[in-house]
Amino acid sequence: MVGRSLSHSRLLPRSQANLVRSIHSTEPSSSPPLPSPPPYVRSKWRGFLQVVGRVTLVSVLAAGGAFYYVAHKDRTPGVQLPHDPEKKTLVILGSGWGATSLLNKLDTTDYNVVVISPKNYFLFTPLLPSVAVGTLSPRSILQPTRYVTRHKARSVAVIEASATEVDPENQTVTFEDDSEVQGLVSHTTIKYDYLVYAVGAETQTFNIPGVREHACFMKELEDAERMQRRFMDCLESAAFPGQSDPEVDRLLHVVVVGGGPTGIELSGEIHDFLEEDLRSWYPELSQHIKITLVEALPSVLPMFSKKLIDYTESTFKEAKIDILTKTMVKEIKEKSVVLQGPDGVKREVPCGMVIWAAGNTLRKLTKDLIAKFPNVQTNRRGLAVDDHLRMSGVSAGNIFALGDCTATSYAPTAQVASQQGSYLARVLRQVAKQDAIKAEIKALEAEGLEGIELDVRKKSLAKQLDKVSKLKPFQYSHQGSLAYIGNEKAIADLPFSSGNLATGGVATFLFWRSAYLSNLFSLRNRTLVASDWLKTKIFGRDVSRD
């Protein structure tokens, strides 16, 4: 009967079925009553994870929104003031570290600014060795000059051309378009009121035979791209069927000349390329690849401490990179390099490629400018300037020079040129104030007014002029030296009040990367470089040859 009642209850509505169950439940039962479930207690760990999840989501959305806002702002420059005929013309020659740093800090409302450079971009040179082996894309370390000038208050004219003559007497600059595509006008001359000379330098060959014909330089972007193509050519030629072992060894022997930061970093990057990529894709050739670093001085990296020099040499020894100090290059041939060691004996070393990273020399334009002041400009290293970066010998005092083209007590580094550019922006701001006050005094004198009020006004202006004429001299503040040495290791020599901190290793490598990222001029470049590092870590470097 109970079974029939239960079967019948399945056909009843839910409310009636529940009533039937309650009636039957009053019948005596041998089973004990079920215990009531425990009260629900929320897990603290679960609550913590929910809070962390919400905070993370809000943070990601906020960071993404800020990133998009900054990127969109960089891509959409606003309306600029046009050139003002009442303002003086400031011509900037060059687009390197000094010129770009000046442009970033310059108040363009004070001048009509014209930038003349054979390159319409700024190149972040410290990362050039990474481009040479494919760690970074070439475009990642380029910053178009117009990305800087279009965000200034007043419009800046950017002209891609090579300056051929500077005439300090007539205050003119002559330049020409040397690109592949030219218009009807490709050569012209413009006047300037102030000139900033920041043309940099070119690679020093020391008149050694064969350097220009057979070596790869490491100064411009095309140099890094050429080196990458040449290295891949050597690999593919060594992989050609029937190649003898001595010829394979020759083709895969890379000689790097110059023991400064560029040569050291390039050697480290090539070693990383070998260990992380070439051993996988060229297993039959990887054991033949050899790297030799040649330095004429007694040690590499002379600007670093002895501790870091020893650390670098030991790291290179572990990586089987040969370091030849006190060794000079006497000649570079098509398939070999002639070296002279400390014993004075010359020997010819077979090699597939020579990379030249051994110093700077003046450009022809700079030499021609120096020749115009034979009695004052007597330093063969570069233009002589005063403490305010004014070029010596120019009576008008309207030519400023900075960067590698000058001869100062500081090393010709990117750090020095960058600080000079920032300093010069402040100087030019003061010069603009001086010119404005002088123009106001001249206007008062032209009015021909007399009286006590005029005298008071002139005295006040003279006092203001005296105040803004007091310019502080340039003082370089060394922020330290960094270099990558391969195997995800770097060295750093950092100044502190208590003394220099010399450190090296993997942690320093992370600091090296963060320092270079922060020194890039835009969010765009930081994003591109960081994404290239990530892509290389995940997928490796490209070994195809274009």
C-alpha positions as a Python dict, from the first residue, in 0.01 Angstrom:
ca = {
    (1, 'M'): (0, 0, 0),
    (2, 'V'): (283, 230, 79),
    (3, 'G'): (441, 148, -257),
    (4, 'R'): (120, 220, -438),
    (5, 'S'): (81, 548, -254),
    (6, 'L'): (434, 650, -351),
    (7, 'S'): (373, 554, -714),
    (8, 'H'): (52, 745, -711),
    (9, 'S'): (226, 1049, -561),
    (10, 'R'): (450, 1075, -869),
    (11, 'L'): (136, 1150, -1072),
    (12, 'L'): (10, 1418, -835),
    (13, 'P'): (108, 1782, -838),
    (14, 'R'): (411, 1873, -631),
    (15, 'S'): (208, 2027, -344),
    (16, 'Q'): (-14, 1716, -310),
    (17, 'A'): (285, 1483, -337),
    (18, 'N'): (454, 1666, -53),
    (19, 'L'): (133, 1629, 157),
    (20, 'V'): (128, 1252, 95),
    (21, 'R'): (496, 1225, 195),
    (22, 'S'): (429, 1418, 515),
    (23, 'I'): (137, 1183, 607),
    (24, 'H'): (342, 871, 548),
    (25, 'S'): (635, 1019, 734),
    (26, 'T'): (429, 1004, 1056),
    (27, 'E'): (438, 627, 1039),
    (28, 'P'): (696, 473, 1271),
    (29, 'S'): (1036, 405, 1108),
    (30, 'S'): (1335, 211, 1223),
    (31, 'S'): (1593, 449, 1058),
    (32, 'P'): (1728, 742, 1267),
    (33, 'P'): (1647, 1097, 1154),
    (34, 'L'): (1898, 1265, 916),
    (35, 'P'): (2118, 1534, 1076),
    (36, 'S'): (2064, 1891, 961),
    (37, 'P'): (2334, 2026, 727),
    (38, 'P'): (2603, 2252, 883),
    (39, 'P'): (2562, 2628, 835),
    (40, 'Y'): (2744, 2775, 527),
    (41, 'V'): (3079, 2933, 617),
    (42, 'R'): (3251, 3141, 348),
    (43, 'S'): (3617, 3041, 290),
    (44, 'K'): (3863, 3317, 371),
    (45, 'W'): (4094, 3193, 93),
    (46, 'R'): (3808, 3205, -156),
    (47, 'G'): (3723, 3559, -50),
    (48, 'F'): (4087, 3664, -78),
    (49, 'L'): (4112, 3525, -430),
    (50, 'Q'): (3795, 3706, -533),
    (51, 'V'): (3934, 4036, -402),
    (52, 'V'): (4267, 3979, -578),
    (53, 'G'): (4084, 3893, -900),
    (54, 'R'): (3877, 4211, -889),
    (55, 'V'): (4181, 4427, -810),
    (56, 'T'): (4377, 4261, -1091),
    (57, 'L'): (4095, 4314, -1340),
    (58, 'V'): (4060, 4680, -1245),
    (59, 'S'): (4437, 4730, -1263),
    (60, 'V'): (4462, 4566, -1606),
    (61, 'L'): (4175, 4774, -1740),
    (62, 'A'): (4321, 5094, -1594),
    (63, 'A'): (4670, 5018, -1730),
    (64, 'G'): (4524, 4930, -2070),
    (65, 'G'): (4324, 5250, -2077),
    (66, 'A'): (4626, 5459, -1979),
    (67, 'F'): (4839, 5282, -2241),
    (68, 'Y'): (4582, 5347, -2512),
    (69, 'Y'): (4545, 5712, -2406),
    (70, 'V'): (4920, 5779, -2419),
    (71, 'A'): (4961, 5590, -2749),
    (72, 'H'): (4667, 5774, -2904),
    (73, 'K'): (4802, 6108, -2782),
    (74, 'D'): (5141, 6032, -2939),
    (75, 'R'): (4975, 5941, -3269),
    (76, 'T'): (4752, 6249, -3290),
    (77, 'P'): (4954, 6571, -3251),
    (78, 'G'): (4755, 6889, -3211),
    (79, 'V'): (4752, 7217, -3400),
    (80, 'Q'): (5080, 7409, -3390),
    (81, 'L'): (5166, 7775, -3410),
    (82, 'P'): (5302, 7879, -3750),
    (83, 'H'): (5646, 8031, -3799),
    (84, 'D'): (5657, 8389, -3676),
    (85, 'P'): (5850, 8635, -3895),
    (86, 'E'): (5924, 8838, -3581),
    (87, 'K'): (6111, 8544, -3427),
    (88, 'K'): (6472, 8456, -3494),
    (89, 'T'): (6563, 8145, -3692),
    (90, 'L'): (6734, 7857, -3511),
    (91, 'V'): (6890, 7595, -3740),
    (92, 'I'): (6982, 7255, -3594),
    (93, 'L'): (7219, 7035, -3793),
    (94, 'G'): (7183, 6668, -3705),
    (95, 'S'): (6933, 6429, -3551),
    (96, 'G'): (7151, 6229, -3313),
    (97, 'W'): (7164, 6221, -2935),
    (98, 'G'): (7250, 6588, -2884),
    (99, 'A'): (7007, 6730, -3139),
    (100, 'T'): (6716, 6507, -3036),
    (101, 'S'): (6769, 6578, -2666),
    (102, 'L'): (6770, 6950, -2749),
    (103, 'L'): (6448, 6918, -2949),
    (104, 'N'): (6276, 6735, -2664),
    (105, 'K'): (6352, 7014, -2417),
    (106, 'L'): (6344, 7319, -2647),
    (107, 'D'): (6065, 7576, -2618),
    (108, 'T'): (5987, 7631, -2985),
    (109, 'T'): (5773, 7938, -2916),
    (110, 'D'): (6100, 8133, -2882),
    (111, 'Y'): (6232, 8059, -3232),
    (112, 'N'): (6151, 7951, -3584),
    (113, 'V'): (6324, 7612, -3572),
    (114, 'V'): (6465, 7429, -3875),
    (115, 'V'): (6618, 7080, -3847),
    (116, 'I'): (6851, 6964, -4126),
    (117, 'S'): (6980, 6606, -4122),
    (118, 'P'): (7053, 6332, -4378),
    (119, 'K'): (6843, 6101, -4158),
    (120, 'N'): (6484, 6188, -4070),
    (121, 'Y'): (6501, 5980, -3754),
    (122, 'F'): (6687, 5933, -3427),
    (123, 'L'): (6877, 5605, -3384),
    (124, 'F'): (6914, 5452, -3038),
    (125, 'T'): (7275, 5342, -3096),
    (126, 'P'): (7335, 5143, -2772),
    (127, 'L'): (7102, 4870, -2901),
    (128, 'L'): (7257, 4854, -3248),
    (129, 'P'): (7447, 4528, -3172),
    (130, 'S'): (7113, 4364, -3089),
    (131, 'V'): (6986, 4457, -3436),
    (132, 'A'): (7299, 4314, -3597),
    (133, 'V'): (7212, 3958, -3486),
    (134, 'G'): (6833, 3982, -3514),
    (135, 'T'): (6750, 4016, -3143),
    (136, 'L'): (6568, 4341, -3222),
    (137, 'S'): (6393, 4465, -3533),
    (138, 'P'): (6562, 4768, -3695),
    (139, 'R'): (6244, 4977, -3672),
    (140, 'S'): (6219, 4922, -3299),
    (141, 'I'): (6515, 5151, -3220),
    (142, 'L'): (6420, 5427, -3464),
    (143, 'Q'): (6233, 5740, -3354),
    (144, 'P'): (6119, 5956, -3650),
    (145, 'T'): (6220, 6317, -3593),
    (146, 'R'): (5871, 6437, -3677),
    (147, 'Y'): (5736, 6229, -3388),
    (148, 'V'): (5921, 6480, -3171),
    (149, 'T'): (5874, 6804, -3363),
    (150, 'R'): (5499, 6761, -3430),
    (151, 'H'): (5434, 6769, -3056),
    (152, 'K'): (5604, 7106, -3005),
    (153, 'A'): (5408, 7429, -2954),
    (154, 'R'): (5536, 7595, -3272),
    (155, 'S'): (5587, 7408, -3597),
    (156, 'V'): (5938, 7287, -3674),
    (157, 'A'): (6063, 7246, -4030),
    (158, 'V'): (6233, 6908, -4078),
    (159, 'I'): (6449, 6880, -4390),
    (160, 'E'): (6611, 6552, -4491),
    (161, 'A'): (6931, 6672, -4654),
    (162, 'S'): (7308, 6675, -4609),
    (163, 'A'): (7472, 7002, -4512),
    (164, 'T'): (7762, 7080, -4743),
    (165, 'E'): (7882, 7416, -4609),
    (166, 'V'): (7845, 7640, -4305),
    (167, 'D'): (7930, 8007, -4361),
    (168, 'P'): (7971, 8179, -4022),
    (169, 'E'): (8044, 8517, -4180),
    (170, 'N'): (7721, 8535, -4381),
    (171, 'Q'): (7534, 8317, -4130),
    (172, 'T'): (7413, 8066, -4389),
    (173, 'V'): (7391, 7689, -4425),
    (174, 'T'): (7405, 7520, -4764),
    (175, 'F'): (7257, 7174, -4801),
    (176, 'E'): (7150, 6930, -5071),
    (177, 'D'): (6914, 6640, -5120),
    (178, 'D'): (7122, 6327, -5177),
    (179, 'S'): (6837, 6075, -5173),
    (180, 'E'): (6754, 5842, -5462),
    (181, 'V'): (6443, 6041, -5559),
    (182, 'Q'): (6492, 6415, -5609),
    (183, 'G'): (6270, 6701, -5717),
    (184, 'L'): (6348, 6997, -5938),
    (185, 'V'): (6521, 7169, -5645),
    (186, 'S'): (6781, 6961, -5460),
    (187, 'H'): (7033, 7226, -5349),
    (188, 'T'): (6972, 7547, -5156),
    (189, 'T'): (7101, 7785, -4890),
    (190, 'I'): (6920, 7934, -4589),
    (191, 'K'): (7013, 8199, -4334),
    (192, 'Y'): (7021, 8149, -3960),
    (193, 'D'): (7030, 8368, -3652),
    (194, 'Y'): (7150, 8085, -3431),
    (195, 'L'): (7305, 7756, -3536),
    (196, 'V'): (7333, 7435, -3336),
    (197, 'Y'): (7604, 7217, -3486),
    (198, 'A'): (7543, 6852, -3390),
    (199, 'V'): (7648, 6648, -3693),
    (200, 'G'): (7830, 6380, -3492),
    (201, 'A'): (8129, 6190, -3627),
    (202, 'E'): (8211, 5907, -3863),
    (203, 'T'): (8406, 5585, -3816),
    (204, 'Q'): (8782, 5618, -3770),
    (205, 'T'): (8986, 5384, -3990),
    (206, 'F'): (9335, 5517, -3898),
    (207, 'N'): (9417, 5490, -4271),
    (208, 'I'): (9463, 5115, -4235),
    (209, 'P'): (9452, 4946, -4577),
    (210, 'G'): (9136, 4752, -4654),
    (211, 'V'): (8919, 4874, -4367),
    (212, 'R'): (8667, 5062, -4579),
    (213, 'E'): (8669, 4800, -4852),
    (214, 'H'): (8635, 4480, -4648),
    (215, 'A'): (8522, 4558, -4289),
    (216, 'C'): (8170, 4602, -4155),
    (217, 'F'): (8121, 4914, -3942),
    (218, 'M'): (7885, 4940, -3646),
    (219, 'K'): (7770, 5302, -3634),
    (220, 'E'): (7458, 5338, -3846),
    (221, 'L'): (7151, 5123, -3898),
    (222, 'E'): (7260, 5012, -4243),
    (223, 'D'): (7589, 4891, -4088),
    (224, 'A'): (7401, 4653, -3856),
    (225, 'E'): (7183, 4527, -4140),
    (226, 'R'): (7487, 4475, -4362),
    (227, 'M'): (7665, 4281, -4088),
    (228, 'Q'): (7361, 4055, -4040),
    (229, 'R'): (7345, 3978, -4414),
    (230, 'R'): (7721, 3916, -4429),
    (231, 'F'): (7713, 3679, -4133),
    (232, 'M'): (7428, 3475, -4282),
    (233, 'D'): (7617, 3468, -4614),
    (234, 'C'): (7916, 3319, -4435),
    (235, 'L'): (7696, 3053, -4275),
    (236, 'E'): (7526, 2950, -4598),
    (237, 'S'): (7857, 2948, -4788),
    (238, 'A'): (8008, 2726, -4519),
    (239, 'A'): (7710, 2489, -4556),
    (240, 'F'): (7770, 2452, -4932),
    (241, 'P'): (7844, 2087, -5028),
    (242, 'G'): (8210, 1994, -5063),
    (243, 'Q'): (8347, 2284, -4857),
    (244, 'S'): (8674, 2184, -4691),
    (245, 'D'): (8714, 2206, -4314),
    (246, 'P'): (8982, 2482, -4330),
    (247, 'E'): (8753, 2689, -4553),
    (248, 'V'): (8457, 2632, -4320),
    (249, 'D'): (8672, 2746, -4027),
    (250, 'R'): (8774, 3057, -4220),
    (251, 'L'): (8419, 3148, -4322),
    (252, 'L'): (8290, 3109, -3967),
    (253, 'H'): (8569, 3305, -3797),
    (254, 'V'): (8438, 3649, -3690),
    (255, 'V'): (8693, 3913, -3590),
    (256, 'V'): (8565, 4211, -3388),
    (257, 'V'): (8806, 4507, -3376),
    (258, 'G'): (8762, 4739, -3076),
    (259, 'G'): (8740, 4653, -2709),
    (260, 'G'): (8502, 4930, -2610),
    (261, 'P'): (8135, 4879, -2513),
    (262, 'T'): (8026, 4836, -2878),
    (263, 'G'): (8281, 4563, -2952),
    (264, 'I'): (8212, 4384, -2623),
    (265, 'E'): (7834, 4392, -2666),
    (266, 'L'): (7857, 4280, -3027),
    (267, 'S'): (8076, 3983, -2932),
    (268, 'G'): (7827, 3889, -2660),
    (269, 'E'): (7532, 3915, -2896),
    (270, 'I'): (7701, 3696, -3159),
    (271, 'H'): (7776, 3436, -2892),
    (272, 'D'): (7410, 3438, -2782),
    (273, 'F'): (7303, 3393, -3144),
    (274, 'L'): (7533, 3092, -3167),
    (275, 'E'): (7423, 2926, -2843),
    (276, 'E'): (7050, 2998, -2859),
    (277, 'D'): (6977, 2958, -3230),
    (278, 'L'): (7260, 2845, -3457),
    (279, 'R'): (7329, 2525, -3261),
    (280, 'S'): (6970, 2422, -3334),
    (281, 'W'): (6949, 2517, -3702),
    (282, 'Y'): (7314, 2467, -3808),
    (283, 'P'): (7428, 2179, -3584),
    (284, 'E'): (7691, 2068, -3835),
    (285, 'L'): (7851, 2417, -3838),
    (286, 'S'): (7810, 2543, -3484),
    (287, 'Q'): (8134, 2390, -3356),
    (288, 'H'): (8328, 2574, -3629),
    (289, 'I'): (8210, 2926, -3534),
    (290, 'K'): (8483, 3127, -3364),
    (291, 'I'): (8480, 3485, -3225),
    (292, 'T'): (8799, 3687, -3176),
    (293, 'L'): (8807, 4033, -3015),
    (294, 'V'): (9106, 4252, -3100),
    (295, 'E'): (9206, 4553, -2887),
    (296, 'A'): (9518, 4770, -2922),
    (297, 'L'): (9515, 4881, -2556),
    (298, 'P'): (9637, 4664, -2266),
    (299, 'S'): (9278, 4579, -2165),
    (300, 'V'): (8922, 4595, -2290),
    (301, 'L'): (8664, 4839, -2150),
    (302, 'P'): (8916, 5094, -2015),
    (303, 'M'): (8632, 5311, -1877),
    (304, 'F'): (8525, 5034, -1636),
    (305, 'S'): (8684, 4926, -1309),
    (306, 'K'): (8952, 4656, -1296),
    (307, 'K'): (8708, 4422, -1122),
    (308, 'L'): (8457, 4442, -1409),
    (309, 'I'): (8730, 4410, -1671),
    (310, 'D'): (8845, 4086, -1510),
    (311, 'Y'): (8484, 3965, -1484),
    (312, 'T'): (8426, 4035, -1854),
    (313, 'E'): (8746, 3857, -1957),
    (314, 'S'): (8658, 3551, -1747),
    (315, 'T'): (8306, 3543, -1891),
    (316, 'F'): (8444, 3560, -2245),
    (317, 'K'): (8692, 3285, -2164),
    (318, 'E'): (8407, 3059, -2049),
    (319, 'A'): (8220, 3144, -2370),
    (320, 'K'): (8534, 3060, -2574),
    (321, 'I'): (8563, 3414, -2710),
    (322, 'D'): (8931, 3495, -2770),
    (323, 'I'): (9053, 3837, -2653),
    (324, 'L'): (9374, 3969, -2809),
    (325, 'T'): (9494, 4281, -2625),
    (326, 'K'): (9798, 4490, -2720),
    (327, 'T'): (9725, 4376, -3075),
    (328, 'M'): (9699, 4609, -3372),
    (329, 'V'): (9533, 4559, -3709),
    (330, 'K'): (9780, 4634, -3988),
    (331, 'E'): (9568, 4538, -4290),
    (332, 'I'): (9232, 4384, -4375),
    (333, 'K'): (9214, 4166, -4681),
    (334, 'E'): (8917, 4002, -4850),
    (335, 'K'): (8966, 3669, -4671),
    (336, 'S'): (9198, 3753, -4383),
    (337, 'V'): (9320, 4016, -4140),
    (338, 'V'): (9685, 4099, -4066),
    (339, 'L'): (9752, 4141, -3693),
    (340, 'Q'): (10059, 4257, -3503),
    (341, 'G'): (10079, 4124, -3148),
    (342, 'P'): (10271, 4259, -2848),
    (343, 'D'): (10580, 4072, -2969),
    (344, 'G'): (10584, 4289, -3284),
    (345, 'V'): (10541, 3992, -3517),
    (346, 'K'): (10282, 4022, -3794),
    (347, 'R'): (10062, 3727, -3877),
    (348, 'E'): (9780, 3678, -4122),
    (349, 'V'): (9461, 3532, -3970),
    (350, 'P'): (9198, 3381, -4203),
    (351, 'C'): (8845, 3504, -4134),
    (352, 'G'): (8508, 3536, -4298),
    (353, 'M'): (8412, 3873, -4157),
    (354, 'V'): (8575, 4168, -3978),
    (355, 'I'): (8359, 4406, -3775),
    (356, 'W'): (8520, 4745, -3711),
    (357, 'A'): (8417, 4924, -3389),
    (358, 'A'): (8733, 5122, -3321),
    (359, 'G'): (8668, 5491, -3271),
    (360, 'N'): (8544, 5811, -3438),
    (361, 'T'): (8682, 6081, -3660),
    (362, 'L'): (8556, 6417, -3784),
    (363, 'R'): (8328, 6455, -4083),
    (364, 'K'): (8442, 6659, -4381),
    (365, 'L'): (8188, 6932, -4300),
    (366, 'T'): (8341, 6971, -3953),
    (367, 'K'): (8695, 6981, -4091),
    (368, 'D'): (8592, 7253, -4338),
    (369, 'L'): (8435, 7456, -4056),
    (370, 'I'): (8748, 7424, -3842),
    (371, 'A'): (8959, 7543, -4136),
    (372, 'K'): (8769, 7873, -4136),
    (373, 'F'): (8920, 7957, -3794),
    (374, 'P'): (9285, 7847, -3821),
    (375, 'N'): (9403, 8063, -3531),
    (376, 'V'): (9141, 7949, -3280),
    (377, 'Q'): (9022, 7604, -3387),
    (378, 'T'): (9347, 7414, -3348),
    (379, 'N'): (9225, 7092, -3185),
    (380, 'R'): (9229, 6803, -3430),
    (381, 'R'): (8979, 6603, -3221),
    (382, 'G'): (8691, 6841, -3291),
    (383, 'L'): (8540, 7186, -3252),
    (384, 'A'): (8661, 7387, -2955),
    (385, 'V'): (8373, 7526, -2746),
    (386, 'D'): (8348, 7735, -2429),
    (387, 'D'): (8175, 7642, -2106),
    (388, 'H'): (7837, 7733, -2259),
    (389, 'L'): (7894, 7519, -2573),
    (390, 'R'): (7952, 7826, -2792),
    (391, 'M'): (8195, 7759, -3074),
    (392, 'S'): (8524, 7940, -3016),
    (393, 'G'): (8629, 8201, -3269),
    (394, 'V'): (8281, 8304, -3383),
    (395, 'S'): (8256, 8677, -3310),
    (396, 'A'): (7877, 8683, -3316),
    (397, 'G'): (7863, 8401, -3061),
    (398, 'N'): (7567, 8249, -3242),
    (399, 'I'): (7703, 7901, -3319),
    (400, 'F'): (7668, 7627, -3060),
    (401, 'A'): (7825, 7281, -3097),
    (402, 'L'): (7770, 6960, -2904),
    (403, 'G'): (7821, 6587, -2924),
    (404, 'D'): (8093, 6385, -3098),
    (405, 'C'): (8194, 6670, -3327),
    (406, 'T'): (8335, 6873, -3033),
    (407, 'A'): (8664, 6849, -2846),
    (408, 'T'): (8588, 6862, -2475),
    (409, 'S'): (8725, 6698, -2162),
    (410, 'Y'): (8441, 6446, -2172),
    (411, 'A'): (8428, 6115, -2356),
    (412, 'P'): (8232, 6123, -2684),
    (413, 'T'): (7938, 5919, -2554),
    (414, 'A'): (7562, 5930, -2596),
    (415, 'Q'): (7525, 6021, -2230),
    (416, 'V'): (7740, 6334, -2269),
    (417, 'A'): (7564, 6446, -2588),
    (418, 'S'): (7220, 6395, -2432),
    (419, 'Q'): (7305, 6609, -2130),
    (420, 'Q'): (7457, 6875, -2356),
    (421, 'G'): (7134, 6889, -2556),
    (422, 'S'): (6921, 6936, -2244),
    (423, 'Y'): (7158, 7205, -2117),
    (424, 'L'): (7160, 7389, -2448),
    (425, 'A'): (6779, 7403, -2447),
    (426, 'R'): (6800, 7600, -2120),
    (427, 'V'): (7072, 7825, -2263),
    (428, 'L'): (6867, 7903, -2573),
    (429, 'R'): (6570, 7988, -2349),
    (430, 'Q'): (6788, 8242, -2170),
    (431, 'V'): (6923, 8375, -2501),
    (432, 'A'): (6565, 8429, -2622),
    (433, 'K'): (6490, 8631, -2309),
    (434, 'Q'): (6803, 8838, -2368),
    (435, 'D'): (6698, 8910, -2726),
    (436, 'A'): (6348, 9011, -2613),
    (437, 'I'): (6483, 9253, -2353),
    (438, 'K'): (6734, 9400, -2601),
    (439, 'A'): (6455, 9451, -2852),
    (440, 'E'): (6245, 9630, -2588),
    (441, 'I'): (6536, 9859, -2495),
    (442, 'K'): (6595, 9935, -2862),
    (443, 'A'): (6227, 10015, -2910),
    (444, 'L'): (6235, 10258, -2616),
    (445, 'E'): (6540, 10432, -2755),
    (446, 'A'): (6377, 10459, -3098),
    (447, 'E'): (6077, 10637, -2951),
    (448, 'G'): (6301, 10928, -2848),
    (449, 'L'): (6123, 10978, -2516),
    (450, 'E'): (6285, 11151, -2221),
    (451, 'G'): (6214, 11185, -1854),
    (452, 'I'): (6247, 11010, -1524),
    (453, 'E'): (5995, 10739, -1613),
    (454, 'L'): (6196, 10641, -1921),
    (455, 'D'): (6519, 10623, -1723),
    (456, 'V'): (6355, 10406, -1460),
    (457, 'R'): (6221, 10176, -1728),
    (458, 'K'): (6557, 10148, -1900),
    (459, 'K'): (6734, 10076, -1573),
    (460, 'S'): (6480, 9806, -1494),
    (461, 'L'): (6532, 9645, -1834),
    (462, 'A'): (6910, 9668, -1797),
    (463, 'K'): (6884, 9492, -1463),
    (464, 'Q'): (6670, 9217, -1615),
    (465, 'L'): (6917, 9179, -1901),
    (466, 'D'): (7208, 9145, -1662),
    (467, 'K'): (7019, 8877, -1470),
    (468, 'V'): (6932, 8660, -1770),
    (469, 'S'): (7282, 8703, -1915),
    (470, 'K'): (7435, 8506, -1629),
    (471, 'L'): (7449, 8156, -1775),
    (472, 'K'): (7566, 7861, -1574),
    (473, 'P'): (7842, 7661, -1743),
    (474, 'F'): (7778, 7309, -1861),
    (475, 'Q'): (7863, 7041, -1607),
    (476, 'Y'): (7848, 6676, -1699),
    (477, 'S'): (7696, 6441, -1443),
    (478, 'H'): (7813, 6085, -1500),
    (479, 'Q'): (7525, 5841, -1447),
    (480, 'G'): (7737, 5529, -1480),
    (481, 'S'): (7847, 5286, -1750),
    (482, 'L'): (7668, 4973, -1870),
    (483, 'A'): (7763, 4695, -2108),
    (484, 'Y'): (7611, 4361, -2210),
    (485, 'I'): (7862, 4073, -2218),
    (486, 'G'): (7647, 3781, -2335),
    (487, 'N'): (7488, 3480, -2164),
    (488, 'E'): (7224, 3713, -2017),
    (489, 'K'): (7492, 3888, -1813),
    (490, 'A'): (7583, 4254, -1800),
    (491, 'I'): (7821, 4479, -1609),
    (492, 'A'): (7751, 4816, -1448),
    (493, 'D'): (7982, 5078, -1301),
    (494, 'L'): (7752, 5315, -1110),
    (495, 'P'): (7864, 5626, -918),
    (496, 'F'): (7743, 5687, -563),
    (497, 'S'): (7835, 5941, -299),
    (498, 'S'): (8020, 5671, -106),
    (499, 'G'): (8202, 5547, -416),
    (500, 'N'): (8141, 5350, -733),
    (501, 'L'): (7931, 5035, -734),
    (502, 'A'): (8078, 4771, -965),
    (503, 'T'): (7842, 4483, -1032),
    (504, 'G'): (7790, 4214, -1292),
    (505, 'G'): (7572, 3914, -1359),
    (506, 'V'): (7212, 3823, -1440),
    (507, 'A'): (7059, 4081, -1204),
    (508, 'T'): (7272, 4349, -1369),
    (509, 'F'): (7148, 4226, -1705),
    (510, 'L'): (6788, 4293, -1593),
    (511, 'F'): (6897, 4639, -1475),
    (512, 'W'): (7070, 4696, -1811),
    (513, 'R'): (6749, 4617, -1995),
    (514, 'S'): (6532, 4835, -1771),
    (515, 'A'): (6779, 5124, -1801),
    (516, 'Y'): (6779, 5107, -2181),
    (517, 'L'): (6400, 5083, -2191),
    (518, 'S'): (6367, 5394, -1974),
    (519, 'N'): (6612, 5586, -2194),
    (520, 'L'): (6412, 5526, -2512),
    (521, 'F'): (6235, 5847, -2610),
    (522, 'S'): (5879, 5722, -2660),
    (523, 'L'): (5622, 5467, -2545),
    (524, 'R'): (5616, 5333, -2900),
    (525, 'N'): (5986, 5241, -2893),
    (526, 'R'): (5965, 5094, -2543),
    (527, 'T'): (5676, 4873, -2649),
    (528, 'L'): (5847, 4760, -2970),
    (529, 'V'): (6177, 4680, -2799),
    (530, 'A'): (6010, 4493, -2511),
    (531, 'S'): (5795, 4290, -2751),
    (532, 'D'): (6104, 4206, -2963),
    (533, 'W'): (6284, 4077, -2654),
    (534, 'L'): (5981, 3864, -2569),
    (535, 'K'): (5949, 3728, -2925),
    (536, 'T'): (6317, 3639, -2934),
    (537, 'K'): (6291, 3460, -2601),
    (538, 'I'): (5991, 3254, -2719),
    (539, 'F'): (6058, 3195, -3089),
    (540, 'G'): (6430, 3267, -3124),
    (541, 'R'): (6605, 3478, -3387),
    (542, 'D'): (6532, 3462, -3757),
    (543, 'V'): (6799, 3281, -3958),
    (544, 'S'): (6662, 3359, -4304),
    (545, 'R'): (6863, 3580, -4537),
    (546, 'D'): (6692, 3853, -4737),
}
